[in-house]
Amino acid sequence: MIPTVARITGTGRGLPSRIFTNDDFASIGIETSDEWIMERTGIHERRIGSETETTCWMAAAAARGAMAKAGVTAGEIDTIILSTATPDRLLPATAVDLQAELGATRAAAFDVSAACSGWLYAITIAEGMIASGAIDTALVVGAEKMSAIIDWTDRSTCVLFGDGAGAVIVQRNKAGEKAGILSTFMRSDGCLANLLYRPDGGAAHPMTKEIVENRTHLVKMAGREVFKHAVREMSEAADRALDSAKLRSADIDLLIPHQANTRIIEATAKHASIPMSKVYVNVDRFGNTSSASIPIALDEVIEKKIVGPGSTVMMVAFGAGFTWASAIIRL
Ligand code: ACO
C-alpha cells in the first residue's frame, strides 16, 4: 500500500438559500425550458447567492462545517487555500477575508485560480506543503459565486452555473495511518484558453463603460468544443490517478466527477469503466458550481454515509484554462 502523508479529516459545505429552478428562467425573460436544460445537462435547479451571500460568506459556512467535523479550531489552521474564479474583490485574495472571518490568526492565506479544477489543485498544494514539513493543518476551500460573472442574457451559459462552497481540513497523517491522499494529478493547456473565458475587465483591458455595455467582462464559452475537451481530459485524469495510486477501476468505491453536466459525467465514468451506480451526481440540484462542486459532493456523500472510513474515492475535474486534475483518497 502506498504510504500517505496527509488525509482529509473533516468536510463541510455552504450554500445560498435561494433555489432557482429551470422554470424560473421565464421570469427573467430567458427563452428556454426545463426539458431542454435537463436533456442537455441534467440540471434542474441551482442556488443563487444574495448580495450578502458572498464567496467569502459561503466559504466561511463550508469551513466552519469542516472544522467542526475535524475537531480543529481556527487557531490550529496553518494555511488557508481557497480556490475561486469569483473572488469577492480583485485585491486582496478572498482567502484573507476568510482568514479574518474565521479568526485563523496563525494562518497564511492565498487564493488558487484554476477554474473548475482549482479545488483539486489546492488539495495537491496542501498535501505538498504538509509533505515538505512547512505545515500540519490546511483548510482547503472551493467557493464560487458564478451568478456574479455569468451573462444572464446568454441562455447558452446562464442555465449551466450555480453558487456554493465546499471545504475540507487536510492534516498530517500519524505513522501507519491507512486513510490518506493516495494520488494526485494536474495538467493544463493555455492554448485553448479562449474557448471558456472572460475576455475583458482584467489588467490587459481594464473595465470601461464600453466593456460593461458589451458584456465582455462576463463568461463566454464555446459549449460544444468545451464538451469534447472535458470528456477527453477528464478521462485522462481518471487514468493518471489510477496509475499513480496503483489501483484498478474495480478498487474505486465512488467516483466524484466535477459536476458540469450529466453527459460529461457519464462519458467519464464509461471511459474509467466505473458503473454509474458508483458515480455521485448532484448537478441536478446545484448546477455547475465550478471548483466548489467536488468538495460539496464529498461532504454530501460522507453525510449520507454513501462512503465512510476505508472507502476509496476518486475525484476528477476539468475547467477553464483548460485545466484538468484528479485525486484518489482513502477515507
Ligand atoms: N435553451 C434552449 N435552447 C438553447 C439554450 C437554452 N438554454 N441554449 C442554447 N440553445 C439553442 C441554441 O441557440 C442552438 O439553437 P440554433 O441551433 O437554432 O442555433 C441550439 O440550442 C443548439 O445549441 P448548441 O450550443 O449547439 O447546443 P449543444 O447541444 O452543444 O448544448 C451545451 C449546449 C449544453 C452548453 C453543451 O455544449 C455542453 O454541455 N457543453 C459543455 C459545457 C460545460 O459543461 N461547460 C463547463 C465545463 S468546464 C467547467 O466547468 C468550467
Coordinates of C-alpha atoms and ligand atoms in Angstrom, one line a residue:
M1 CA 0.0 0.0 0.0
I2 CA 1.3 3.5 -0.9
P3 CA 2.3 5.4 2.2
T4 CA 0.4 8.7 2.6
V5 CA 1.4 11.9 4.3
A6 CA -1.9 13.7 4.7
R7 CA -5.6 12.9 5.0
I8 CA -9.0 14.7 4.9
T9 CA -10.3 14.9 8.5
G10 CA -13.4 17.0 8.0
T11 CA -15.7 18.2 5.3
G12 CA -18.3 21.0 5.0
R13 CA -20.5 22.9 2.6
G14 CA -22.0 26.4 2.4
L15 CA -24.9 27.1 0.0
P16 CA -27.1 30.1 -0.6
S17 CA -30.7 29.5 0.4
R18 CA -32.4 30.7 -2.8
I19 CA -33.3 27.9 -5.2
F20 CA -33.6 29.0 -8.9
T21 CA -35.3 26.3 -11.0
N22 CA -35.2 25.9 -14.8
D23 CA -38.8 27.2 -14.9
D24 CA -37.7 30.4 -13.1
F25 CA -35.7 31.5 -16.3
A26 CA -39.0 32.6 -17.8
S27 CA -39.4 35.2 -15.1
I28 CA -36.2 36.9 -16.3
G29 CA -37.0 36.7 -20.0
I30 CA -34.8 33.8 -21.0
E31 CA -36.4 31.6 -23.7
T32 CA -35.6 28.1 -22.6
S33 CA -37.3 25.1 -21.0
D34 CA -36.8 22.6 -18.2
E35 CA -36.9 19.9 -20.9
W36 CA -34.0 21.5 -23.0
I37 CA -31.8 22.1 -20.0
M38 CA -32.5 18.6 -18.4
E39 CA -31.8 16.8 -21.7
R40 CA -28.5 18.5 -22.4
T41 CA -27.2 19.0 -18.9
G42 CA -29.2 17.1 -16.3
I43 CA -29.5 20.4 -14.3
H44 CA -32.9 21.0 -12.8
E45 CA -32.1 23.8 -10.3
R46 CA -29.2 25.8 -8.8
R47 CA -28.6 28.0 -5.8
I48 CA -28.1 31.7 -6.3
G49 CA -26.4 33.9 -3.7
S50 CA -28.0 37.1 -2.4
E51 CA -25.9 40.3 -2.0
T52 CA -24.8 39.2 1.4
E53 CA -24.1 35.6 0.4
T54 CA -20.7 36.4 -1.0
T55 CA -17.9 34.0 -2.0
C56 CA -16.4 34.6 1.5
W57 CA -19.7 34.0 3.2
M58 CA -20.2 30.7 1.5
A59 CA -16.6 29.7 2.1
A60 CA -16.9 30.5 5.8
A61 CA -20.0 28.4 6.2
A62 CA -18.3 25.5 4.5
A63 CA -15.1 26.0 6.5
R64 CA -17.0 26.0 9.8
G65 CA -18.6 22.7 8.9
A66 CA -15.3 21.1 8.0
M67 CA -13.6 22.5 11.2
A68 CA -16.3 21.2 13.4
K69 CA -16.2 17.7 11.9
A70 CA -12.4 17.6 12.1
G71 CA -12.4 19.0 15.6
V72 CA -10.0 21.8 14.5
T73 CA -10.2 25.3 15.9
A74 CA -9.4 28.4 13.8
G75 CA -6.1 28.9 15.7
E76 CA -4.9 25.4 14.7
I77 CA -5.0 26.2 10.9
D78 CA -1.6 26.8 9.4
T79 CA -2.7 27.6 5.9
I80 CA -5.9 28.5 4.1
I81 CA -6.0 27.7 0.4
L82 CA -9.1 29.0 -1.4
S83 CA -9.9 28.1 -4.9
T84 CA -12.1 30.5 -6.7
A85 CA -12.8 32.0 -10.1
T86 CA -15.1 34.6 -8.4
P87 CA -13.1 36.4 -5.8
D88 CA -15.2 38.9 -3.9
R89 CA -12.6 41.6 -4.7
L90 CA -9.7 41.6 -7.2
L91 CA -7.3 42.5 -4.4
P92 CA -6.6 41.1 -1.8
A93 CA -7.3 37.4 -2.1
T94 CA -10.7 36.2 -0.8
A95 CA -8.7 33.7 1.3
V96 CA -7.5 36.5 3.6
D97 CA -11.1 37.7 4.1
L98 CA -11.9 34.2 5.1
Q99 CA -8.9 34.1 7.4
A100 CA -10.1 37.3 9.1
E101 CA -13.7 36.0 9.2
L102 CA -12.7 32.7 10.9
G103 CA -10.1 34.4 13.2
A104 CA -7.4 32.0 11.9
T105 CA -4.7 34.2 13.3
R106 CA -1.8 31.8 12.7
A107 CA -2.7 31.0 9.1
A108 CA -1.1 32.0 5.8
A109 CA -3.9 32.5 3.3
F110 CA -4.0 32.6 -0.5
D111 CA -6.3 32.0 -3.5
V112 CA -5.8 29.5 -6.3
S113 CA -7.1 30.3 -9.8
A114 CA -7.5 27.1 -11.8
A115 CA -11.3 27.4 -12.6
C116 CA -13.3 24.1 -12.0
S117 CA -10.1 22.1 -11.3
G118 CA -9.0 24.6 -8.7
W119 CA -10.0 22.6 -5.6
L120 CA -8.1 19.6 -6.7
Y121 CA -5.1 21.8 -7.5
A122 CA -5.5 23.3 -3.9
I123 CA -5.6 19.8 -2.3
T124 CA -2.4 18.9 -4.2
I125 CA -0.7 22.1 -2.9
A126 CA -1.8 21.4 0.7
E127 CA -0.6 17.8 0.6
G128 CA 2.8 19.1 -0.8
M129 CA 3.1 21.7 1.9
I130 CA 2.5 19.0 4.5
A131 CA 5.0 16.6 2.9
S132 CA 7.6 19.4 2.9
G133 CA 7.2 19.9 6.6
A134 CA 6.0 23.5 6.2
I135 CA 2.6 22.9 7.7
D136 CA 0.5 20.3 9.6
T137 CA -3.1 21.5 9.0
A138 CA -4.6 23.2 6.0
L139 CA -8.1 24.5 5.3
V140 CA -8.8 23.9 1.6
V141 CA -11.9 25.6 0.2
G142 CA -13.6 25.8 -3.2
A143 CA -16.0 28.8 -3.2
E144 CA -17.8 30.2 -6.2
K145 CA -20.4 32.9 -6.9
M146 CA -20.8 32.0 -10.5
S147 CA -24.0 34.1 -10.7
A148 CA -21.9 37.2 -10.5
I149 CA -19.8 36.5 -13.6
I150 CA -22.3 34.8 -16.0
D151 CA -24.2 36.7 -18.6
W152 CA -27.8 36.5 -17.6
T153 CA -28.9 37.4 -21.1
D154 CA -27.0 34.5 -22.7
R155 CA -29.1 31.4 -22.5
S156 CA -26.3 29.1 -23.6
T157 CA -24.3 29.8 -20.5
C158 CA -26.6 31.2 -17.8
V159 CA -28.6 28.0 -17.4
L160 CA -25.4 26.0 -16.6
F161 CA -24.0 27.5 -13.4
G162 CA -24.8 27.9 -9.7
D163 CA -23.3 29.3 -6.5
G164 CA -21.8 27.4 -3.5
A165 CA -18.8 26.4 -1.5
G166 CA -17.2 23.2 -0.1
A167 CA -14.3 22.8 2.3
V168 CA -12.1 20.2 3.9
I169 CA -9.5 20.1 6.6
V170 CA -6.3 18.3 5.4
Q171 CA -3.9 17.2 8.2
R172 CA -0.6 15.4 8.6
N173 CA -1.0 11.6 9.0
K174 CA 0.1 9.8 12.0
A175 CA 2.5 6.9 11.4
G176 CA 0.9 3.8 9.9
E177 CA -2.4 5.6 9.1
K178 CA -4.3 3.9 6.3
A179 CA -6.5 6.8 5.3
G180 CA -5.0 9.5 3.1
I181 CA -4.4 11.1 -0.3
L182 CA -3.2 8.2 -2.5
S183 CA -2.5 10.1 -5.7
T184 CA -2.9 13.5 -7.4
F185 CA -2.6 14.7 -11.0
M186 CA -2.7 18.1 -12.5
R187 CA -2.4 19.4 -16.1
S188 CA -3.2 22.5 -18.2
D189 CA -3.4 23.7 -21.8
G190 CA -3.4 27.5 -22.1
C191 CA -3.5 27.3 -25.9
L192 CA -7.3 26.6 -25.5
A193 CA -7.9 29.5 -23.1
N194 CA -10.3 31.4 -25.4
L195 CA -12.9 28.5 -25.5
L196 CA -14.0 29.4 -22.0
Y197 CA -13.0 32.8 -20.6
R198 CA -13.9 36.3 -19.6
P199 CA -12.3 38.5 -22.4
D200 CA -12.2 41.9 -20.7
G201 CA -12.0 43.6 -17.3
G202 CA -8.6 42.3 -16.2
A203 CA -5.3 44.2 -16.3
A204 CA -4.9 43.8 -20.1
H205 CA -8.2 45.5 -20.7
P206 CA -9.3 47.3 -17.5
M207 CA -13.0 47.9 -17.0
T208 CA -14.6 50.6 -19.1
K209 CA -18.2 51.7 -19.7
E210 CA -18.0 50.0 -23.2
I211 CA -16.9 46.7 -21.7
V212 CA -19.8 46.7 -19.3
E213 CA -22.2 47.7 -22.1
N214 CA -20.9 45.0 -24.4
R215 CA -20.9 42.5 -21.6
T216 CA -17.4 41.2 -22.5
H217 CA -16.4 41.1 -18.8
L218 CA -18.7 38.1 -18.4
V219 CA -18.1 34.4 -19.2
K220 CA -18.0 33.4 -22.9
M221 CA -18.0 29.7 -23.8
A222 CA -17.8 27.6 -26.9
G223 CA -20.0 24.9 -25.5
R224 CA -19.5 22.1 -28.0
E225 CA -15.7 22.5 -28.0
V226 CA -15.6 22.6 -24.2
F227 CA -17.7 19.5 -24.1
K228 CA -15.3 17.5 -26.3
H229 CA -12.2 18.5 -24.3
A230 CA -14.0 18.0 -21.0
V231 CA -14.7 14.3 -21.8
R232 CA -11.2 13.7 -23.2
E233 CA -9.3 15.4 -20.4
M234 CA -11.4 14.1 -17.5
S235 CA -10.9 10.6 -18.9
E236 CA -7.1 11.1 -19.0
A237 CA -7.2 12.5 -15.4
A238 CA -9.0 9.4 -14.2
D239 CA -6.4 7.1 -15.9
R240 CA -3.5 9.0 -14.4
A241 CA -5.0 9.0 -10.9
L242 CA -5.5 5.2 -11.0
D243 CA -1.9 4.6 -12.4
S244 CA -0.2 6.7 -9.7
A245 CA -2.2 5.1 -6.9
K246 CA -1.5 1.7 -8.5
L247 CA -5.2 0.9 -8.4
R248 CA -7.8 -0.5 -10.9
S249 CA -11.3 0.8 -11.6
A250 CA -12.7 -2.0 -9.5
D251 CA -10.8 -0.7 -6.5
I252 CA -12.8 2.6 -6.6
D253 CA -15.8 2.7 -4.2
L254 CA -17.1 6.0 -5.6
L255 CA -16.3 8.4 -8.4
I256 CA -17.0 12.1 -7.7
P257 CA -16.6 13.9 -11.1
H258 CA -16.8 17.7 -11.4
Q259 CA -20.5 18.4 -11.7
A260 CA -20.7 20.2 -15.1
N261 CA -23.3 18.1 -16.8
T262 CA -24.5 14.5 -16.7
R263 CA -23.4 13.7 -20.3
I264 CA -19.8 14.6 -19.5
I265 CA -20.1 12.7 -16.2
E266 CA -21.5 9.6 -17.9
A267 CA -18.8 9.6 -20.6
T268 CA -16.0 10.0 -18.0
A269 CA -17.4 7.1 -15.9
K270 CA -17.7 4.9 -19.0
H271 CA -14.1 5.6 -20.0
A272 CA -12.9 4.7 -16.5
S273 CA -15.1 1.5 -16.5
I274 CA -16.9 2.7 -13.4
P275 CA -20.7 1.9 -13.4
M276 CA -23.0 4.8 -12.8
S277 CA -24.1 3.1 -9.6
K278 CA -20.7 4.1 -8.2
V279 CA -20.8 7.7 -9.5
Y280 CA -22.1 10.6 -7.4
V281 CA -24.3 13.1 -9.2
N282 CA -25.8 16.3 -7.7
V283 CA -25.6 18.6 -10.7
D284 CA -29.4 18.3 -10.9
R285 CA -29.7 20.3 -7.6
F286 CA -26.7 22.7 -7.8
G287 CA -25.7 23.1 -11.5
N288 CA -22.1 23.7 -12.2
T289 CA -20.5 25.4 -9.1
S290 CA -17.0 25.3 -10.7
S291 CA -14.3 24.4 -8.1
A292 CA -16.9 24.1 -5.3
S293 CA -18.6 21.1 -7.0
I294 CA -16.3 18.3 -5.8
P295 CA -16.0 19.4 -2.1
I296 CA -19.8 20.0 -1.9
A297 CA -20.3 16.5 -3.3
L298 CA -17.7 15.0 -1.0
D299 CA -19.4 16.5 2.1
E300 CA -22.8 15.1 0.9
V301 CA -21.6 11.6 0.3
I302 CA -19.9 11.4 3.7
E303 CA -23.0 12.8 5.4
K304 CA -25.3 10.4 3.6
K305 CA -22.9 7.5 4.5
I306 CA -22.6 6.6 0.8
V307 CA -18.9 6.3 1.7
G308 CA -17.2 6.0 5.1
P309 CA -13.9 5.0 6.8
G310 CA -11.9 2.8 4.5
S311 CA -13.7 3.8 1.3
T312 CA -11.6 4.7 -1.8
V313 CA -12.9 7.8 -3.6
M314 CA -11.7 9.1 -7.0
M315 CA -12.3 12.7 -7.9
V316 CA -11.8 14.2 -11.4
A317 CA -12.2 17.7 -12.7
F318 CA -11.9 19.9 -15.9
G319 CA -12.2 23.6 -16.3
A320 CA -11.3 26.9 -17.9
G321 CA -7.7 27.2 -18.9
F322 CA -8.0 24.5 -19.8
T323 CA -7.1 22.8 -16.6
W324 CA -7.7 19.2 -15.5
A325 CA -6.9 17.3 -12.4
S326 CA -7.7 14.2 -10.3
A327 CA -7.1 12.7 -6.9
I328 CA -7.7 9.4 -5.2
I329 CA -8.3 9.4 -1.4
R330 CA -8.9 6.7 1.2
L331 CA -11.3 7.9 3.9
Ligands
ACO1 N1 -32.5 26.7 -24.1 C1 -33.0 26.5 -25.3 N2 -32.2 26.5 -26.4 C2 -30.9 26.8 -26.2 C3 -30.3 27.1 -25.0 C4 -31.2 27.1 -23.9 N3 -30.8 27.3 -22.6 N4 -29.0 27.3 -25.1 C5 -28.8 27.2 -26.5 N5 -29.9 26.9 -27.1 C6 -30.1 26.7 -28.5 C7 -29.0 27.3 -29.4 O1 -29.4 28.7 -29.6 C8 -29.0 26.5 -30.6 O2 -30.1 26.9 -31.4 P1 -29.8 27.0 -33.0 O3 -29.5 25.6 -33.5 O4 -31.2 27.5 -33.5 O5 -28.7 28.0 -33.2 C9 -29.3 25.1 -30.1 O6 -29.9 25.3 -28.8 C10 -28.1 24.2 -30.0 O7 -27.1 24.9 -29.3 P2 -25.7 24.2 -29.0 O8 -24.9 25.2 -28.2 O9 -25.1 23.7 -30.3 O10 -26.2 23.1 -28.1 P3 -25.4 21.8 -27.5 O11 -26.1 20.6 -27.9 O12 -23.9 21.9 -27.8 O13 -25.6 22.0 -25.9 C11 -24.4 22.8 -24.0 C12 -25.1 23.2 -25.3 C13 -25.4 22.2 -23.1 C14 -23.8 24.1 -23.4 C15 -23.3 21.8 -24.4 O14 -22.5 22.2 -25.4 C16 -22.4 21.5 -23.2 O15 -22.9 20.8 -22.3 N6 -21.1 21.9 -23.2 C17 -20.2 21.8 -22.1 C18 -20.4 23.0 -21.3 C19 -19.9 22.8 -19.9 O16 -20.3 21.9 -19.2 N7 -19.0 23.7 -19.6 C20 -18.5 23.7 -18.4 C21 -17.4 22.6 -18.2 S1 -15.9 23.1 -17.8 C22 -16.3 24.0 -16.4 O17 -17.0 23.5 -15.6 C23 -15.7 25.3 -16.4

